[in-house]
Coordinates of C-alpha atoms in Angstrom, one line a residue:
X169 CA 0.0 0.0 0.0
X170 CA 2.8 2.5 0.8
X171 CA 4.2 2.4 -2.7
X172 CA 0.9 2.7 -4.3
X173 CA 0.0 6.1 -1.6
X174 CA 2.8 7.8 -2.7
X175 CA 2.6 7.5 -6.5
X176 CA -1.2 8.9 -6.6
X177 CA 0.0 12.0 -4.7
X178 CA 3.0 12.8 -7.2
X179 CA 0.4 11.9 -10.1
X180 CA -1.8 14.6 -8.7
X181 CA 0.8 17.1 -8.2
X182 CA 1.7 16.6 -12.3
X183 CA -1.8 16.9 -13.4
X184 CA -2.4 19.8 -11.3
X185 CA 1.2 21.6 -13.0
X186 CA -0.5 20.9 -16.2
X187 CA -3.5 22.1 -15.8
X188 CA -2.1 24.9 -14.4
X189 CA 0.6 25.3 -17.5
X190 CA -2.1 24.9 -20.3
X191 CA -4.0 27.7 -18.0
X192 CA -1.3 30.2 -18.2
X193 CA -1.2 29.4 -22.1
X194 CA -4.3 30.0 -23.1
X195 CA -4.8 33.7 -20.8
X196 CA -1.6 34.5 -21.5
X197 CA -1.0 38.7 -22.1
X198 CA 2.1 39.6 -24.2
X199 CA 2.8 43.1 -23.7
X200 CA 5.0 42.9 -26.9
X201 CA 3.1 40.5 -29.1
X202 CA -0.4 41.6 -28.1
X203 CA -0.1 45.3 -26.7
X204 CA 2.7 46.7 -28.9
X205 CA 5.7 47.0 -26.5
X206 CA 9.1 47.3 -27.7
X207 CA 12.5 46.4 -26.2
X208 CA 14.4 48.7 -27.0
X209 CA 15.1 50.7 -24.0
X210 CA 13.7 53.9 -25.4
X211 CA 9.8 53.3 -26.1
X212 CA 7.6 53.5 -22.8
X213 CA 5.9 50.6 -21.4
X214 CA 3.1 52.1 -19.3
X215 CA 0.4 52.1 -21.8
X216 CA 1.4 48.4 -22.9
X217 CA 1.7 47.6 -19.8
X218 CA -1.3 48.9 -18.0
X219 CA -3.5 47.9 -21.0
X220 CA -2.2 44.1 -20.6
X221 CA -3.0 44.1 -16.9
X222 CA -6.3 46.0 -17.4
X223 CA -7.2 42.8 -19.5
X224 CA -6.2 40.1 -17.6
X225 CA -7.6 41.7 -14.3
X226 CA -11.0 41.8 -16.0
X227 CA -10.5 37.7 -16.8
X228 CA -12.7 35.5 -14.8
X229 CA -10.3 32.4 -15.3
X230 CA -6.4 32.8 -14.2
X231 CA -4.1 34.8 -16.5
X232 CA -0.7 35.9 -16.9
X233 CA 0.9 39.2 -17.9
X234 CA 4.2 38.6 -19.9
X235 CA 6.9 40.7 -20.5
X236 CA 9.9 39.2 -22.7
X237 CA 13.2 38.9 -22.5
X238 CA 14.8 42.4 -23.7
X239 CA 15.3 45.8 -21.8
X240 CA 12.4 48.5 -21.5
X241 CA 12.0 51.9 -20.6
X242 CA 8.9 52.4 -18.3
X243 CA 8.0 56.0 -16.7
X244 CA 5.5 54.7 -14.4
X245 CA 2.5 52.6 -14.1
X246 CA -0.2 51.5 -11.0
X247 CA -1.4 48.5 -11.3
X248 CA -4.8 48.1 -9.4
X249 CA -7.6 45.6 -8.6
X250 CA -9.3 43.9 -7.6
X251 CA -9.0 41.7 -10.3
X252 CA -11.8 38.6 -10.8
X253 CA -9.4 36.2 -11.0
X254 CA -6.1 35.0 -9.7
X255 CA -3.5 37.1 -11.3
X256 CA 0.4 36.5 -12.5
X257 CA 3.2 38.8 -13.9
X258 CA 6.2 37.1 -15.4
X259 CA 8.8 39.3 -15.9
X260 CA 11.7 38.0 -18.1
X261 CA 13.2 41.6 -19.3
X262 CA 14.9 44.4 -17.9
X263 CA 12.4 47.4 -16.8
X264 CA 14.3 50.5 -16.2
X265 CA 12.9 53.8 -14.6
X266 CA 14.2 57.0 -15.8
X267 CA 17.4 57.9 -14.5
X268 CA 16.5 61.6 -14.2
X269 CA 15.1 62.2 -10.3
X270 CA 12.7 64.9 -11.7
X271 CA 10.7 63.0 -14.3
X272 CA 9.0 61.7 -10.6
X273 CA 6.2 64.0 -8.6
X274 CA 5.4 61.2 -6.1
X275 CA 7.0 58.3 -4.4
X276 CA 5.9 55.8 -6.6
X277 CA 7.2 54.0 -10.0
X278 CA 5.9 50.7 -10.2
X279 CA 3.0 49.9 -7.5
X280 CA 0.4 46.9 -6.8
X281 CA -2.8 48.0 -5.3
X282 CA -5.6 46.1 -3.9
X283 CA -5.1 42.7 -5.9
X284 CA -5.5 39.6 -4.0
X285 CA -4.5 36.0 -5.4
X286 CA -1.6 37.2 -7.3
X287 CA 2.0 36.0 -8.2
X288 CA 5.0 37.6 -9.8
X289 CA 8.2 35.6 -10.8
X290 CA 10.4 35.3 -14.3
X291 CA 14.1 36.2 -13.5
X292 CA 13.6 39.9 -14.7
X293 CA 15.6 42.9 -13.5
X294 CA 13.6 46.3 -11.9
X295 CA 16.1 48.5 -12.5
X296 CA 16.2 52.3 -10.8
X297 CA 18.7 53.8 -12.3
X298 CA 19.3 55.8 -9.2
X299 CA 22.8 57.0 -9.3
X300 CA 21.5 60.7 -9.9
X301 CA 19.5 60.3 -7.2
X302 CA 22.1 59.4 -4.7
X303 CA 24.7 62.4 -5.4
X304 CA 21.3 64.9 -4.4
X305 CA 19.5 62.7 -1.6
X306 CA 20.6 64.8 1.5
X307 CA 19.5 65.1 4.8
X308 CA 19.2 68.5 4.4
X309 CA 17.2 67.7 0.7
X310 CA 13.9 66.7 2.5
X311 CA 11.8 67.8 -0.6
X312 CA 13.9 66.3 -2.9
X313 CA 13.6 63.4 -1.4
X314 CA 9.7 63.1 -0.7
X315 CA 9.5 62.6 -4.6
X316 CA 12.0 59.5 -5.0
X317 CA 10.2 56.9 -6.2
X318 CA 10.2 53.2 -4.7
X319 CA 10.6 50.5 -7.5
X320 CA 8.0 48.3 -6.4
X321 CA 4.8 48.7 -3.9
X322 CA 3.1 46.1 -2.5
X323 CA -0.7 48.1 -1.2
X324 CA -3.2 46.4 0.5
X325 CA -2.4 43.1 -1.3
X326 CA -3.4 39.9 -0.2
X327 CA -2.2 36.6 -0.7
X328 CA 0.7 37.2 -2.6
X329 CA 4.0 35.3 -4.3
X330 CA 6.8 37.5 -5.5
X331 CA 9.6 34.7 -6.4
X332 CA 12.9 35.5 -8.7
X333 CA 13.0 38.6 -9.0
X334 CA 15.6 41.6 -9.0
X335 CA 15.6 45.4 -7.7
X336 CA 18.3 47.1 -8.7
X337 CA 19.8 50.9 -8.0
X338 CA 16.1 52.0 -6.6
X339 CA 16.3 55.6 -6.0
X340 CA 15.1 55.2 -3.0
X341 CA 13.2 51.8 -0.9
X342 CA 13.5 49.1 -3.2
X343 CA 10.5 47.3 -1.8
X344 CA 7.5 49.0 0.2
X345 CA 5.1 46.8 2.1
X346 CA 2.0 48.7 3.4
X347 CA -1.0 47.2 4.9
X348 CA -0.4 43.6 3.0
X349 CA -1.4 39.9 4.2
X350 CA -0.2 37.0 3.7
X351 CA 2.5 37.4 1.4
X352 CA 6.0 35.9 0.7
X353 CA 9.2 37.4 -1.1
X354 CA 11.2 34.1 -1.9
X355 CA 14.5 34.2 -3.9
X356 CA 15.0 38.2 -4.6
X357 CA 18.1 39.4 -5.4
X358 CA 18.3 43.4 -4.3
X359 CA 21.1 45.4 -5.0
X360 CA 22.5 49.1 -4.1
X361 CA 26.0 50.7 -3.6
X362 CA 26.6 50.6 -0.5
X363 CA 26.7 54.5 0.1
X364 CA 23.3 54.6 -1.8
X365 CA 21.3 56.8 0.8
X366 CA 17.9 55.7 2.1
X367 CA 17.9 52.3 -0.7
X368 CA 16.2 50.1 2.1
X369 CA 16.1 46.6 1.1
X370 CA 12.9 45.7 2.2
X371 CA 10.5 47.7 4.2
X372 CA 6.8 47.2 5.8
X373 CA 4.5 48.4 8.0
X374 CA 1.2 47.5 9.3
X375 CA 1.3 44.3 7.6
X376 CA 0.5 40.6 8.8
X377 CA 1.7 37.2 7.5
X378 CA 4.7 38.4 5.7
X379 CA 7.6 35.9 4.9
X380 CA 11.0 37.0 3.5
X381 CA 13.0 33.9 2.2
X382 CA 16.3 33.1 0.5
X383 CA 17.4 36.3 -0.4
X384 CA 20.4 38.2 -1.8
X385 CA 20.2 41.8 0.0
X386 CA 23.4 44.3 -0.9
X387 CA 22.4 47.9 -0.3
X388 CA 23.1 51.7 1.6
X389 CA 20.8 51.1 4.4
X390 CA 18.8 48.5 6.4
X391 CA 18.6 45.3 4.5
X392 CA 14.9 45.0 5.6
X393 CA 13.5 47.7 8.0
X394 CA 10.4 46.5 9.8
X395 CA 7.9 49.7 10.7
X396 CA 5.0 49.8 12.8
X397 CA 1.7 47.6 12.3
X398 CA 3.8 44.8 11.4
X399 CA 2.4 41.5 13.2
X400 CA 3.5 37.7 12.9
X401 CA 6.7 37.8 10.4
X402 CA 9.3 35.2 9.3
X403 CA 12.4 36.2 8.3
X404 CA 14.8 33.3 7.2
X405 CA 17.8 32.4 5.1
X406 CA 18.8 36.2 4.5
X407 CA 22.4 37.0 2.9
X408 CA 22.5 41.0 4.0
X409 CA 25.7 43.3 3.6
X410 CA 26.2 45.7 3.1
X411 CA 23.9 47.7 4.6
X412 CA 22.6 49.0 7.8
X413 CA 21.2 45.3 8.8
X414 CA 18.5 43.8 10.0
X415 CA 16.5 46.2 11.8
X416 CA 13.1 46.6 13.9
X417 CA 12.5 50.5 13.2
X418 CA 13.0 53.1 13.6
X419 CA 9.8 53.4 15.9
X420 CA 8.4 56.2 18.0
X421 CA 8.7 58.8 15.9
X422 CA 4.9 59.2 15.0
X423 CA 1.9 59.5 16.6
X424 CA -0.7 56.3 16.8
X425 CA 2.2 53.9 15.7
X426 CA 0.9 50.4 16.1
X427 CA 2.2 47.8 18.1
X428 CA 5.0 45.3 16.3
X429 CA 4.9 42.0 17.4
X430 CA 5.5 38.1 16.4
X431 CA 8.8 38.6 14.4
X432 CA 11.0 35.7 13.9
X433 CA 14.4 36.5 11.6
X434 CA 16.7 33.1 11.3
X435 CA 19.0 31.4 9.5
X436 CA 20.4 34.6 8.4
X437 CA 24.2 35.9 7.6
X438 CA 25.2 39.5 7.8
X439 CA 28.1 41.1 6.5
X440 CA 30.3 44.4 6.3
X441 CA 27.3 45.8 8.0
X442 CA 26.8 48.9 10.2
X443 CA 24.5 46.8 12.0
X444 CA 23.3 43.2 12.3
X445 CA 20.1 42.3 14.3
X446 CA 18.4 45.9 15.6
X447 CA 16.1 47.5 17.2
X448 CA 15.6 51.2 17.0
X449 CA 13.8 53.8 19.0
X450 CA 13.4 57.6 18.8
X451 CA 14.2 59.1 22.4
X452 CA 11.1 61.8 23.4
X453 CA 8.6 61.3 20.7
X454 CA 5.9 58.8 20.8
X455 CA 4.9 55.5 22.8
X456 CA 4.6 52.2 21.2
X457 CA 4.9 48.9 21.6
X458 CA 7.1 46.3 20.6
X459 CA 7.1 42.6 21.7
X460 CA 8.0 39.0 20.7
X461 CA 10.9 39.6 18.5
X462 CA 13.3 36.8 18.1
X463 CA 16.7 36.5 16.4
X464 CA 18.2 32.8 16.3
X465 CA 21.2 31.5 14.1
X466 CA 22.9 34.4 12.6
X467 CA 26.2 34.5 11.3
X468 CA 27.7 37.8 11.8
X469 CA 31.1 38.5 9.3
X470 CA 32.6 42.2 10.5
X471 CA 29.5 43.9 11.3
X472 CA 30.2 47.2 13.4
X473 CA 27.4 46.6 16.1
X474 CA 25.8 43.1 15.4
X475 CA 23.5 42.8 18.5
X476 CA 22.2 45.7 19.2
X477 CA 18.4 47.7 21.3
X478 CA 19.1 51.5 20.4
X479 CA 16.6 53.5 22.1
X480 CA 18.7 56.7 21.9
X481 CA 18.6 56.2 18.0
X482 CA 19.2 59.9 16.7
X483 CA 20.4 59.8 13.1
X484 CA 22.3 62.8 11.8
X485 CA 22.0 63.8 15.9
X486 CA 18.6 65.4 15.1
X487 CA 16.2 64.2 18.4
X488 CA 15.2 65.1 21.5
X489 CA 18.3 63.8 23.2
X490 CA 17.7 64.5 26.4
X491 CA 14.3 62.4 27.0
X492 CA 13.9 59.3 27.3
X493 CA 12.3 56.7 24.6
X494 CA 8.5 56.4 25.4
X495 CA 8.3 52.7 23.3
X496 CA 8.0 49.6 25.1
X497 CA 10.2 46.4 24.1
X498 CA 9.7 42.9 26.4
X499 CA 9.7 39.6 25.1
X500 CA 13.2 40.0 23.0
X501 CA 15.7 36.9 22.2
X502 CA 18.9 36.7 20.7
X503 CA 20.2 33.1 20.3
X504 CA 22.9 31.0 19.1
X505 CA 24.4 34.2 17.0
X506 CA 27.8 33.9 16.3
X507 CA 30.8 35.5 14.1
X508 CA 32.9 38.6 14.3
X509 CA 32.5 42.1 15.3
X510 CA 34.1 45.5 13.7
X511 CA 34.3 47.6 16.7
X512 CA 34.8 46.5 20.4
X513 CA 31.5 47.1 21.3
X514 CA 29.9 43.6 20.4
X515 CA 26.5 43.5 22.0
X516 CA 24.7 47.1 23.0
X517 CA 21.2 47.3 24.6
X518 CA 20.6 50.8 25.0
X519 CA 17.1 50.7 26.3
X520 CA 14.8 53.7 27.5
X521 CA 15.1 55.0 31.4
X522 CA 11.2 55.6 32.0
X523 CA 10.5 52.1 30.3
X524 CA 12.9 49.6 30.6
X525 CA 13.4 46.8 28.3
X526 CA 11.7 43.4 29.6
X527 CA 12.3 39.6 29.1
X528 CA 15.6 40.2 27.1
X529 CA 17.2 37.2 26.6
X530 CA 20.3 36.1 25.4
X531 CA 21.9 32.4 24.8
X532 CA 24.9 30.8 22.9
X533 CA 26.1 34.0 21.5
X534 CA 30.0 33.9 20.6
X535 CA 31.0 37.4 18.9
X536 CA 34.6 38.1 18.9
X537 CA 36.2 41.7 18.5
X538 CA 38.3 41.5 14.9
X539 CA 40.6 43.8 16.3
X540 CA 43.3 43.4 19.4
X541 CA 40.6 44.7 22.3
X542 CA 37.9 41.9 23.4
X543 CA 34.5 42.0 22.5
X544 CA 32.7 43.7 25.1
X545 CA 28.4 43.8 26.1
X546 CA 27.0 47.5 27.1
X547 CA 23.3 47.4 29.0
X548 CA 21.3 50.5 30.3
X549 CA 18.2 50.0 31.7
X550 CA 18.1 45.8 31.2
X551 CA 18.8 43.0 32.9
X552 CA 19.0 40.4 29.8
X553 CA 18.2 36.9 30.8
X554 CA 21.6 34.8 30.2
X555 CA 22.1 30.7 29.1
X556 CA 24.6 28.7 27.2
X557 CA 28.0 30.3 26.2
X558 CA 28.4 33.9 26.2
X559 CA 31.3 35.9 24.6
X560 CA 31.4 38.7 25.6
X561 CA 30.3 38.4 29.0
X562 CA 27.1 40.3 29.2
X563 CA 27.0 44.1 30.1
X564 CA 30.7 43.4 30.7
X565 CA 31.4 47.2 28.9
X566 CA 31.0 50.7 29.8
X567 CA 27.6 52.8 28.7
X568 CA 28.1 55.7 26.2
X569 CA 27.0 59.2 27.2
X570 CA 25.4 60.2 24.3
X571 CA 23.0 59.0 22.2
X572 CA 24.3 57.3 19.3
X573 CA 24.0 58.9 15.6
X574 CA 24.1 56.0 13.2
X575 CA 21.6 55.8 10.6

């Protein structure tokens, strides 16, 4: 009987795959054959584009957007549903934004809005072009900056696959989650000079179910950044640096934030980072909540601070440094995170004087200095919970005196 059980499964398995192949062929959407695009890297995709996924949304049986192997020029397009029926984009070209910051009025280049059932995978190549944009982004350029575009947002979509694909040179986030559920970004390759300002990796807020998987993250800031809203999360098999890390935040610096909880990052290896597992928090500001955030097996490779609650976070030293952090962390764990540090200052929980940090716990961690000092563990306002091996020895090191400026 055994045999017999587990060939009907596999023979299901194949049928379903091609049922599901002679689906995408029939209610497949060329943008080139059908809607007239050209790759040629001068001609601009929106109105093929748009017009192909106007179609297909309006389906009532599965279909399939393609866009072919070649390189395209695209100045924007918003893709919206809800659509009638499940929904794929297989991307197989090169789409390139243009590289001129000022052809942008709004934060947005290529964005997904209100589509449920959907998948996009192919190999293809989002391309930013951003290199303008990083010799102008400033912190003193606010406005400029409030107009760089994201390459792709995800809004308010729901059940989602985004497998194989790769952002490249964004002019700003590469990837923007915003109020999404239940959807997985498996196998993305992301990639930024590493003094590309503001090129987070992968960012979300006030999101739910969202799984980040086997993926290549090179970039100029946090490798994913996890904002507020953001509720039962899997992060796993990560390859980050450079970058900024890993991070939880920044948080408190908004009124009504909501809470973050049920995060889970694993399997992960950082390196040539400013930062490796993090969690940041404006001092003064606003209250929040943070809770149930876990960090285990991470290989950390000469990352400045790799373990590290920051709740005197004050980029370019603009906050209120004198106050103390009004968000609330408990329930924290790093475990079995190993590797080597860039700076002495190995593990650093910084956490706020009117609400300390609760239920920190730390276990089989072995982080050694790369330099001649030992590693050495800073805590204010913690007591972490301690098992297993521990180098350095925890809050073994002295507390700065300022709050710290790193991005």
């Amino acid at each position: 009987m055994a045999p017999h059980l587990n060939i009907v499964p596999s023979m299901f398995v194949l049928l379903l795959l091609f049922i599901s192949a002679s689906k995408v062929q029939s209610d497949a959407f060329d943008v080139v054959a059908k809607f007239g695009a050209k790759a040629d890297g001068k001609t601009d995709l929106s109105k093929p584009f748009l017009d192909a996924w106007k179609e297909a949304c309006a389906s009532v049986t599965p279909s399939t957007v393609v866009i072919p192997k070649g390189t395209y020029l695209l100045s924007k397009v918003n893709l919206e549903g809800p659509c009638k029926a499940p929904i794929e984009i297989n991307v197989q070209g090169t789409i390139q934004a243009p590289a001129d910051p000022s052809a942008f009025k709004d934060p947005n280049w290529v964005r997904f809005y209100s589509v449920e059932n959907f998948k996009m995978f192919g190999g293809g190549i989002f391309d930013g072009q951003g290199s303008i944009a990083y010799e102008k982004n400033t912190c003193e350029n606010r406005e400029f900056r409030s107009k760089l575009p994201v390459n792709i947002r995800f809004d308010f979509v729901t059940n989602a696959l985004i497998q194989d694909i790769t952002s490249k040179d964004s002019k700003l986030f590469h990837i923007n989650v915003f109020a999404c559920k239940n959807i997985t970004l498996e196998r993305l390759k992301i990639e930024a000079p590493d003094e590309s300002p503001n090129t987070d990796g992968i960012h979300m807020g006030k999101s739910e179910g969202v799984n980040i998987i086997a993926s290549d993250i090179k970039t100029g800031d946090d490798c994913i950044s996890i904002g507020d809203g953001t509720k039962n999360m899997v992060i796993k098999e990560i390859t980050c640096g450079p970058g900024h890390g890993i991070s939880i935040g920044s948080l408190g610096k908004f009124q009504n934030e909501e809470p973050v909880e049920g995060i889970k990052i694993s399997n992960c290896t950082i390196t040539n980072t400013s930062n490796g597992a993090r969690i940041k928090t404006w001092p003064g500001e606003h209250g929040g909540a943070v809770s149930e955030i876990h960090f285990e097996d991470i290989t950390m490779n000469n990352v400045s601070s790799p373990i590290l609650i920051d709740q005197q976070y004050c980029p370019w030293n603009k906050c209120k440094k004198n106050e103390e952090s009004k968000v609330k962390l408990s329930n924290i764990s790093f475990k079995n995170i190993r590797g080597t540090s860039a700076l002495p200052e190995a593990i650093k929980f910084i956490c706020s004087g009117s609400s300390p940090c609760q239920n920190v716990e730390l276990a089989d961690i072995d982080i050694k200095h790369n330099g001649a000092e030992p590693a050495t563990s800073q805590c204010l306002n913690v007591k972490p919970i301690t098992s297993g091996k521990l180098n350095p020895i925890p809050c073994s090191g002295p507390v700065p005196k300022t709050p710290s400026a790193s991005a």
